[in-house]
mmCIF file of C-alpha atoms in Angstrom:
data_model
loop_
_atom_site.group_PDB
_atom_site.id
_atom_site.type_symbol
_atom_site.label_atom_id
_atom_site.label_comp_id
_atom_site.label_asym_id
_atom_site.label_seq_id
_atom_site.Cartn_x
_atom_site.Cartn_y
_atom_site.Cartn_z
ATOM 1 C CA MET A 1 -37.471 19.888 -11.913
ATOM 2 C CA ASN A 2 -37.884 19.305 -8.195
ATOM 3 C CA ALA A 3 -34.774 18.695 -6.132
ATOM 4 C CA PRO A 4 -34.316 15.036 -5.224
ATOM 5 C CA SER A 5 -35.460 14.040 -1.787
ATOM 6 C CA ASP A 6 -33.028 12.930 0.896
ATOM 7 C CA LYS A 7 -34.102 9.359 0.212
ATOM 8 C CA ARG A 8 -33.188 9.706 -3.451
ATOM 9 C CA ARG A 9 -29.753 10.970 -2.514
ATOM 10 C CA SER A 10 -29.020 7.862 -0.488
ATOM 11 C CA ARG A 11 -26.172 5.736 -1.784
ATOM 12 C CA PRO A 12 -27.421 3.129 -4.283
ATOM 13 C CA ALA A 13 -26.984 -0.545 -3.517
ATOM 14 C CA ARG A 14 -23.958 -2.203 -5.169
ATOM 15 C CA MET A 15 -22.089 1.116 -5.202
ATOM 16 C CA ARG A 16 -19.389 1.629 -2.608
ATOM 17 C CA LEU A 17 -17.751 5.019 -2.326
ATOM 18 C CA ASP A 18 -14.029 4.846 -1.688
ATOM 19 C CA VAL A 19 -13.395 7.971 0.353
ATOM 20 C CA ALA A 20 -11.152 6.466 2.990
ATOM 21 C CA GLU A 21 -7.717 7.665 3.928
ATOM 22 C CA PRO A 22 -6.050 6.501 7.139
ATOM 23 C CA ARG A 23 -7.832 8.334 9.941
ATOM 24 C CA ARG A 24 -5.528 9.096 12.813
ATOM 25 C CA ARG A 25 -8.038 9.149 15.643
ATOM 26 C CA ARG A 26 -6.423 7.412 18.596
ATOM 27 C CA PRO A 27 -8.520 7.421 21.758
ATOM 28 C CA ARG A 28 -6.419 8.230 24.807
ATOM 29 C CA GLY A 29 -4.826 5.082 26.209
ATOM 30 C CA GLU A 30 -6.021 2.979 23.288
ATOM 31 C CA PRO A 31 -3.159 1.062 21.584
ATOM 32 C CA LEU A 32 -5.115 0.412 18.397
ATOM 33 C CA SER A 33 -4.473 2.397 15.223
ATOM 34 C CA VAL A 34 -5.672 2.434 11.632
ATOM 35 C CA ASP A 35 -2.265 1.280 10.463
ATOM 36 C CA ARG A 36 -2.308 -1.750 12.783
ATOM 37 C CA ILE A 37 -5.809 -2.681 11.679
ATOM 38 C CA VAL A 38 -4.827 -2.462 7.994
ATOM 39 C CA ASP A 39 -1.653 -4.463 8.680
ATOM 40 C CA VAL A 40 -3.696 -7.271 10.230
ATOM 41 C CA ALA A 41 -6.281 -7.165 7.430
ATOM 42 C CA LEU A 42 -3.557 -7.510 4.785
ATOM 43 C CA GLY A 43 -1.937 -10.356 6.688
ATOM 44 C CA GLN A 44 -5.218 -12.221 7.019
ATOM 45 C CA MET A 45 -6.022 -11.709 3.334
ATOM 46 C CA LYS A 46 -2.604 -13.061 2.378
ATOM 47 C CA ALA A 47 -3.092 -16.106 4.613
ATOM 48 C CA GLY A 48 -6.719 -16.920 3.933
ATOM 49 C CA GLY A 49 -8.055 -14.692 1.156
ATOM 50 C CA TYR A 50 -10.515 -11.845 1.154
ATOM 51 C CA GLU A 51 -13.350 -13.827 2.719
ATOM 52 C CA ALA A 52 -11.202 -14.738 5.729
ATOM 53 C CA VAL A 53 -11.169 -11.126 6.914
ATOM 54 C CA SER A 54 -13.826 -9.519 9.084
ATOM 55 C CA MET A 55 -13.894 -6.897 11.773
ATOM 56 C CA ARG A 56 -14.345 -9.739 14.245
ATOM 57 C CA SER A 57 -11.337 -11.722 12.970
ATOM 58 C CA ILE A 58 -9.162 -8.596 13.135
ATOM 59 C CA ALA A 59 -10.337 -7.866 16.671
ATOM 60 C CA ARG A 60 -9.451 -11.405 17.763
ATOM 61 C CA GLU A 61 -5.913 -11.076 16.405
ATOM 62 C CA LEU A 62 -5.502 -7.727 18.155
ATOM 63 C CA ASN A 63 -6.887 -9.149 21.412
ATOM 64 C CA THR A 64 -9.759 -6.719 21.593
ATOM 65 C CA GLY A 65 -13.446 -6.527 20.809
ATOM 66 C CA PRO A 66 -14.911 -5.517 17.439
ATOM 67 C CA ALA A 67 -16.431 -2.388 18.986
ATOM 68 C CA SER A 68 -12.935 -1.065 19.685
ATOM 69 C CA LEU A 69 -12.111 -1.133 15.985
ATOM 70 C CA TYR A 70 -14.983 1.157 15.076
ATOM 71 C CA ALA A 71 -13.257 4.087 16.779
ATOM 72 C CA HIS A 72 -10.788 3.894 13.877
ATOM 73 C CA VAL A 73 -12.583 2.183 10.970
ATOM 74 C CA ALA A 74 -16.290 2.648 10.261
ATOM 75 C CA GLY A 75 -16.843 -0.862 8.877
ATOM 76 C CA ARG A 76 -15.906 -3.317 6.161
ATOM 77 C CA ASP A 77 -16.395 -0.887 3.291
ATOM 78 C CA GLU A 78 -14.000 1.600 4.838
ATOM 79 C CA LEU A 79 -11.566 -1.188 5.688
ATOM 80 C CA ASP A 80 -11.581 -2.288 2.045
ATOM 81 C CA SER A 81 -10.891 1.295 0.988
ATOM 82 C CA LEU A 82 -7.997 1.614 3.417
ATOM 83 C CA VAL A 83 -6.487 -1.667 2.239
ATOM 84 C CA VAL A 84 -6.783 -0.627 -1.409
ATOM 85 C CA VAL A 85 -5.262 2.784 -0.713
ATOM 86 C CA ARG A 86 -2.345 1.194 1.157
ATOM 87 C CA VAL A 87 -1.497 -1.234 -1.657
ATOM 88 C CA THR A 88 -2.358 0.565 -4.876
ATOM 89 C CA GLY A 89 -1.003 3.836 -3.518
ATOM 90 C CA ALA A 90 2.432 2.327 -4.171
ATOM 91 C CA LEU A 91 1.710 2.198 -7.915
ATOM 92 C CA ASP A 92 4.205 4.316 -9.840
ATOM 93 C CA ILE A 93 2.617 6.208 -12.727
ATOM 94 C CA PRO A 94 5.235 7.935 -14.893
ATOM 95 C CA ASP A 95 5.107 11.435 -16.316
ATOM 96 C CA PRO A 96 3.336 11.113 -19.688
ATOM 97 C CA ASP A 97 5.474 10.712 -22.797
ATOM 98 C CA PRO A 98 3.442 11.138 -26.013
ATOM 99 C CA GLU A 99 5.940 8.957 -27.870
ATOM 100 C CA ARG A 100 5.796 6.091 -25.373
ATOM 101 C CA TRP A 101 2.319 6.318 -23.839
ATOM 102 C CA ARG A 102 1.354 2.800 -24.956
ATOM 103 C CA GLU A 103 4.431 1.249 -23.380
ATOM 104 C CA GLN A 104 3.956 3.338 -20.249
ATOM 105 C CA LEU A 105 0.344 2.235 -19.880
ATOM 106 C CA ARG A 106 1.321 -1.394 -20.418
ATOM 107 C CA ASP A 107 3.947 -1.122 -17.683
ATOM 108 C CA VAL A 108 1.415 0.432 -15.290
ATOM 109 C CA MET A 109 -1.095 -2.380 -15.838
ATOM 110 C CA PHE A 110 1.556 -5.041 -15.250
ATOM 111 C CA ALA A 111 2.753 -3.190 -12.146
ATOM 112 C CA MET A 112 -0.819 -3.115 -10.820
ATOM 113 C CA LEU A 113 -1.160 -6.857 -11.334
ATOM 114 C CA ARG A 114 2.140 -7.433 -9.501
ATOM 115 C CA LEU A 115 0.882 -5.428 -6.519
ATOM 116 C CA TYR A 116 -2.256 -7.544 -6.437
ATOM 117 C CA ASP A 117 -0.203 -10.747 -6.738
ATOM 118 C CA GLU A 118 1.941 -9.671 -3.793
ATOM 119 C CA ASN A 119 -1.144 -8.823 -1.727
ATOM 120 C CA PRO A 120 -3.772 -11.534 -2.278
ATOM 121 C CA GLY A 121 -7.330 -10.420 -1.576
ATOM 122 C CA VAL A 122 -6.777 -6.742 -2.319
ATOM 123 C CA ALA A 123 -8.056 -7.057 -5.894
ATOM 124 C CA ARG A 124 -11.318 -8.419 -4.478
ATOM 125 C CA ALA A 125 -11.495 -5.482 -2.065
ATOM 126 C CA GLN A 126 -11.043 -3.082 -5.002
ATOM 127 C CA LEU A 127 -13.950 -4.361 -7.060
ATOM 128 C CA GLY A 128 -17.061 -2.236 -6.679
ATOM 129 C CA LEU A 129 -15.301 0.740 -5.106
ATOM 130 C CA VAL A 130 -15.677 4.214 -6.583
ATOM 131 C CA PRO A 131 -12.227 5.845 -6.140
ATOM 132 C CA LEU A 132 -12.872 9.105 -4.310
ATOM 133 C CA SER A 133 -9.995 9.075 -1.804
ATOM 134 C CA PRO A 134 -7.170 11.583 -2.384
ATOM 135 C CA THR A 135 -4.571 8.881 -3.038
ATOM 136 C CA LEU A 136 -6.623 7.172 -5.729
ATOM 137 C CA LEU A 137 -7.800 10.471 -7.194
ATOM 138 C CA ARG A 138 -4.158 11.409 -7.735
ATOM 139 C CA MET A 139 -3.637 8.088 -9.517
ATOM 140 C CA MET A 140 -6.626 8.767 -11.768
ATOM 141 C CA GLU A 141 -5.298 12.248 -12.483
ATOM 142 C CA ARG A 142 -1.942 10.893 -13.664
ATOM 143 C CA LEU A 143 -3.455 8.046 -15.670
ATOM 144 C CA ILE A 144 -5.813 10.342 -17.549
ATOM 145 C CA ALA A 145 -2.911 12.725 -18.221
ATOM 146 C CA LEU A 146 -1.032 9.766 -19.714
ATOM 147 C CA LEU A 147 -3.987 8.878 -21.948
ATOM 148 C CA ARG A 148 -4.437 12.487 -23.023
ATOM 149 C CA ALA A 149 -0.771 12.510 -24.066
ATOM 150 C CA GLY A 150 -1.658 9.687 -26.448
ATOM 151 C CA GLY A 151 -4.570 11.630 -27.912
ATOM 152 C CA VAL A 152 -7.236 9.389 -26.400
ATOM 153 C CA PRO A 153 -10.607 11.237 -26.188
ATOM 154 C CA ASP A 154 -11.641 12.134 -22.662
ATOM 155 C CA GLN A 155 -14.773 9.987 -22.613
ATOM 156 C CA ALA A 156 -12.832 6.962 -23.829
ATOM 157 C CA SER A 157 -10.132 7.704 -21.229
ATOM 158 C CA VAL A 158 -12.424 7.748 -18.216
ATOM 159 C CA TRP A 159 -14.358 4.679 -19.329
ATOM 160 C CA PHE A 160 -11.096 2.883 -20.014
ATOM 161 C CA LEU A 161 -9.975 3.426 -16.408
ATOM 162 C CA ASP A 162 -13.130 1.647 -15.278
ATOM 163 C CA MET A 163 -12.459 -1.263 -17.625
ATOM 164 C CA MET A 164 -8.767 -1.366 -16.695
ATOM 165 C CA VAL A 165 -9.511 -1.769 -12.994
ATOM 166 C CA LEU A 166 -12.098 -4.457 -13.737
ATOM 167 C CA PHE A 167 -9.760 -6.348 -16.082
ATOM 168 C CA VAL A 168 -6.656 -6.251 -13.902
ATOM 169 C CA GLY A 169 -8.708 -6.963 -10.789
ATOM 170 C CA ALA A 170 -10.513 -9.932 -12.358
ATOM 171 C CA VAL A 171 -7.221 -11.451 -13.534
ATOM 172 C CA ALA A 172 -5.744 -10.986 -10.064
ATOM 173 C CA VAL A 173 -8.776 -12.584 -8.388
ATOM 174 C CA GLU A 174 -8.545 -15.562 -10.752
ATOM 175 C CA ARG A 175 -4.848 -15.938 -9.942
ATOM 176 C CA ASP A 176 -5.657 -15.846 -6.223
ATOM 177 C CA ILE A 177 -8.184 -18.632 -6.768
ATOM 178 C CA GLU A 178 -5.759 -20.696 -8.839
ATOM 179 C CA ARG A 179 -3.114 -20.480 -6.132
ATOM 180 C CA SER A 180 -5.594 -21.785 -3.573
ATOM 181 C CA ARG A 181 -7.019 -24.667 -5.613
ATOM 182 C CA GLU A 182 -5.923 -28.090 -4.488
ATOM 183 C CA THR A 183 -6.656 -29.520 -7.947
ATOM 184 C CA MET A 184 -3.549 -27.764 -9.235
ATOM 185 C CA GLY A 185 -1.383 -29.325 -6.539
ATOM 186 C CA ASP A 186 2.161 -28.091 -6.102
ATOM 187 C CA ASP A 187 2.964 -28.136 -9.820
ATOM 188 C CA PRO A 188 0.721 -25.882 -11.942
ATOM 189 C CA ALA A 189 2.792 -26.751 -15.030
ATOM 190 C CA ALA A 190 1.868 -30.417 -14.643
ATOM 191 C CA TYR A 191 -1.790 -29.444 -14.207
ATOM 192 C CA TYR A 192 -1.849 -27.515 -17.475
ATOM 193 C CA GLU A 193 -0.001 -30.336 -19.189
ATOM 194 C CA ARG A 194 -2.935 -32.559 -18.257
ATOM 195 C CA VAL A 195 -5.308 -29.938 -19.665
ATOM 196 C CA HIS A 196 -3.297 -29.975 -22.904
ATOM 197 C CA ASP A 197 -3.504 -33.765 -23.031
ATOM 198 C CA PHE A 198 -7.256 -33.554 -22.513
ATOM 199 C CA PHE A 199 -7.727 -31.278 -25.543
ATOM 200 C CA THR A 200 -5.370 -33.430 -27.595
ATOM 201 C CA SER A 201 -7.470 -36.478 -26.790
ATOM 202 C CA LEU A 202 -10.700 -34.910 -28.062
ATOM 203 C CA SER A 203 -12.325 -36.683 -30.965
ATOM 204 C CA SER A 204 -11.678 -34.783 -34.191
ATOM 205 C CA ALA A 205 -14.989 -36.123 -35.458
ATOM 206 C CA ASP A 206 -16.921 -34.533 -32.581
ATOM 207 C CA TYR A 207 -14.753 -31.457 -32.024
ATOM 208 C CA PRO A 208 -12.783 -30.807 -35.237
ATOM 209 C CA VAL A 209 -11.896 -27.209 -34.369
ATOM 210 C CA LEU A 210 -10.967 -27.744 -30.706
ATOM 211 C CA ALA A 211 -8.976 -30.894 -31.465
ATOM 212 C CA SER A 212 -6.897 -28.957 -33.990
ATOM 213 C CA LEU A 213 -6.222 -26.168 -31.482
ATOM 214 C CA ALA A 214 -4.954 -28.192 -28.517
ATOM 215 C CA THR A 215 -1.596 -26.412 -28.549
ATOM 216 C CA ALA A 216 -3.023 -22.945 -29.094
ATOM 217 C CA LEU A 217 -5.614 -23.420 -26.344
ATOM 218 C CA THR A 218 -2.948 -24.133 -23.745
ATOM 219 C CA ALA A 219 -0.128 -21.921 -25.069
ATOM 220 C CA GLY A 220 1.466 -19.238 -22.917
ATOM 221 C CA ASP A 221 1.575 -18.642 -19.198
ATOM 222 C CA GLY A 222 -0.528 -16.260 -17.132
ATOM 223 C CA ASP A 223 1.608 -13.253 -17.980
ATOM 224 C CA ASP A 224 1.442 -14.049 -21.696
ATOM 225 C CA ARG A 225 -2.339 -14.127 -21.589
ATOM 226 C CA PHE A 226 -2.581 -11.033 -19.418
ATOM 227 C CA GLY A 227 -0.222 -9.229 -21.798
ATOM 228 C CA PHE A 228 -2.451 -10.176 -24.717
ATOM 229 C CA GLY A 229 -5.431 -8.618 -22.955
ATOM 230 C CA VAL A 230 -3.434 -5.480 -22.157
ATOM 231 C CA ASP A 231 -2.262 -5.147 -25.775
ATOM 232 C CA LEU A 232 -5.817 -5.667 -26.985
ATOM 233 C CA MET A 233 -7.111 -2.875 -24.760
ATOM 234 C CA ILE A 234 -4.308 -0.486 -25.694
ATOM 235 C CA ALA A 235 -4.845 -1.180 -29.391
ATOM 236 C CA GLY A 236 -8.468 -0.199 -28.866
ATOM 237 C CA LEU A 237 -7.407 3.051 -27.190
ATOM 238 C CA ALA A 238 -5.079 3.771 -30.111
ATOM 239 C CA ALA A 239 -8.017 3.296 -32.481
ATOM 240 C CA PHE A 240 -9.996 5.884 -30.511
ATOM 241 C CA ALA A 241 -6.990 8.223 -30.493
ATOM 242 C CA SER A 242 -6.581 7.973 -34.273
ATOM 243 C CA GLY A 243 -10.268 8.508 -34.940
ATOM 244 C CA ALA A 244 -10.652 5.045 -36.469
ATOM 245 C CA VAL A 245 -13.298 4.360 -33.830
ATOM 246 C CA ALA A 246 -15.708 7.056 -32.714
ATOM 247 C CA THR A 247 -16.357 7.592 -29.021
ATOM 248 C CA ARG A 248 -19.951 6.732 -28.197
ATOM 249 C CA LEU A 249 -21.265 9.449 -25.911
ATOM 250 C CA PRO A 250 -23.500 8.382 -23.026
ATOM 251 C CA ASN A 251 -27.233 8.537 -23.632
ATOM 252 C CA HIS A 252 -27.722 10.278 -20.298
ATOM 253 C CA PRO A 253 -24.862 12.759 -19.702
ATOM 254 C CA GLY A 254 -24.011 13.108 -16.049
ATOM 255 C CA ARG A 255 -25.806 9.958 -15.033
ATOM 256 C CA GLY A 256 -23.427 7.422 -13.551
ATOM 257 C CA ARG A 257 -23.638 3.811 -12.496
ATOM 258 C CA PRO A 258 -25.753 1.926 -11.627
ATOM 259 C CA ASP A 259 -28.218 2.091 -14.555
ATOM 260 C CA ARG A 260 -31.197 2.315 -12.231
ATOM 261 C CA GLU A 261 -31.279 3.834 -8.774
ATOM 262 C CA ARG A 262 -33.896 2.459 -6.445
ATOM 263 C CA ASP A 263 -35.511 4.109 -3.488
ATOM 264 C CA PRO A 264 -34.803 1.708 -0.607
ATOM 265 C CA ASP A 265 -38.228 2.484 0.857
ATOM 266 C CA THR A 266 -40.046 1.368 -2.283
ATOM 267 C CA ALA A 267 -37.743 -1.424 -3.495
#
């Protein structure tokens, strides 16, 4: 088989490689730093969400031009990586306990959601990144060790990490959106009470199932529903660990996402 051309080795679209760690290049006499840039990015995300942040908006807040930032951060992809590393690097992953691995994993997933809640916009920055930075690689190392302690097969473990990040990140993004929606006003509880009343008012003749489930449909708060999803995922892992569910091996070993790589010159 011929070696792939340089074009074929180019990074596929939709796939961002997270290889960033804070780079400490500080041009002589230049007051900017990676840490300051990340600080401003996090502040702007907290104030206006992920979409409010750009290299230009950061430069304005730092009273400089966008070109000055590129001496420290290569662009938006690297900025996203730096922001993710800063926030999720604070995640505490315990030493694996084979007797408590389910509880430990549940605690980690809730802790990740809390970090995202405290830093709006970061979950959006995380989505689509492939974690190749040292900080996030160490997190992956500890998480897989935790899953191995529970007897989860390796293939199921690594695919679960992908699904875990997507699940926790999607929940966090939805919570960010909910907090910003004017329709919810200042009292989310009152908003969901109106949703409950809406389902209660449905015609049992037209919607017999939904009308009977008005309470169930609106039961629990965000943490209750997130916890249900976490328990569902962990129960699935336990099924893999016990052998009740067989791990489906990939059809193309060694071939990662995306499913189809396209040559940018022929796309």
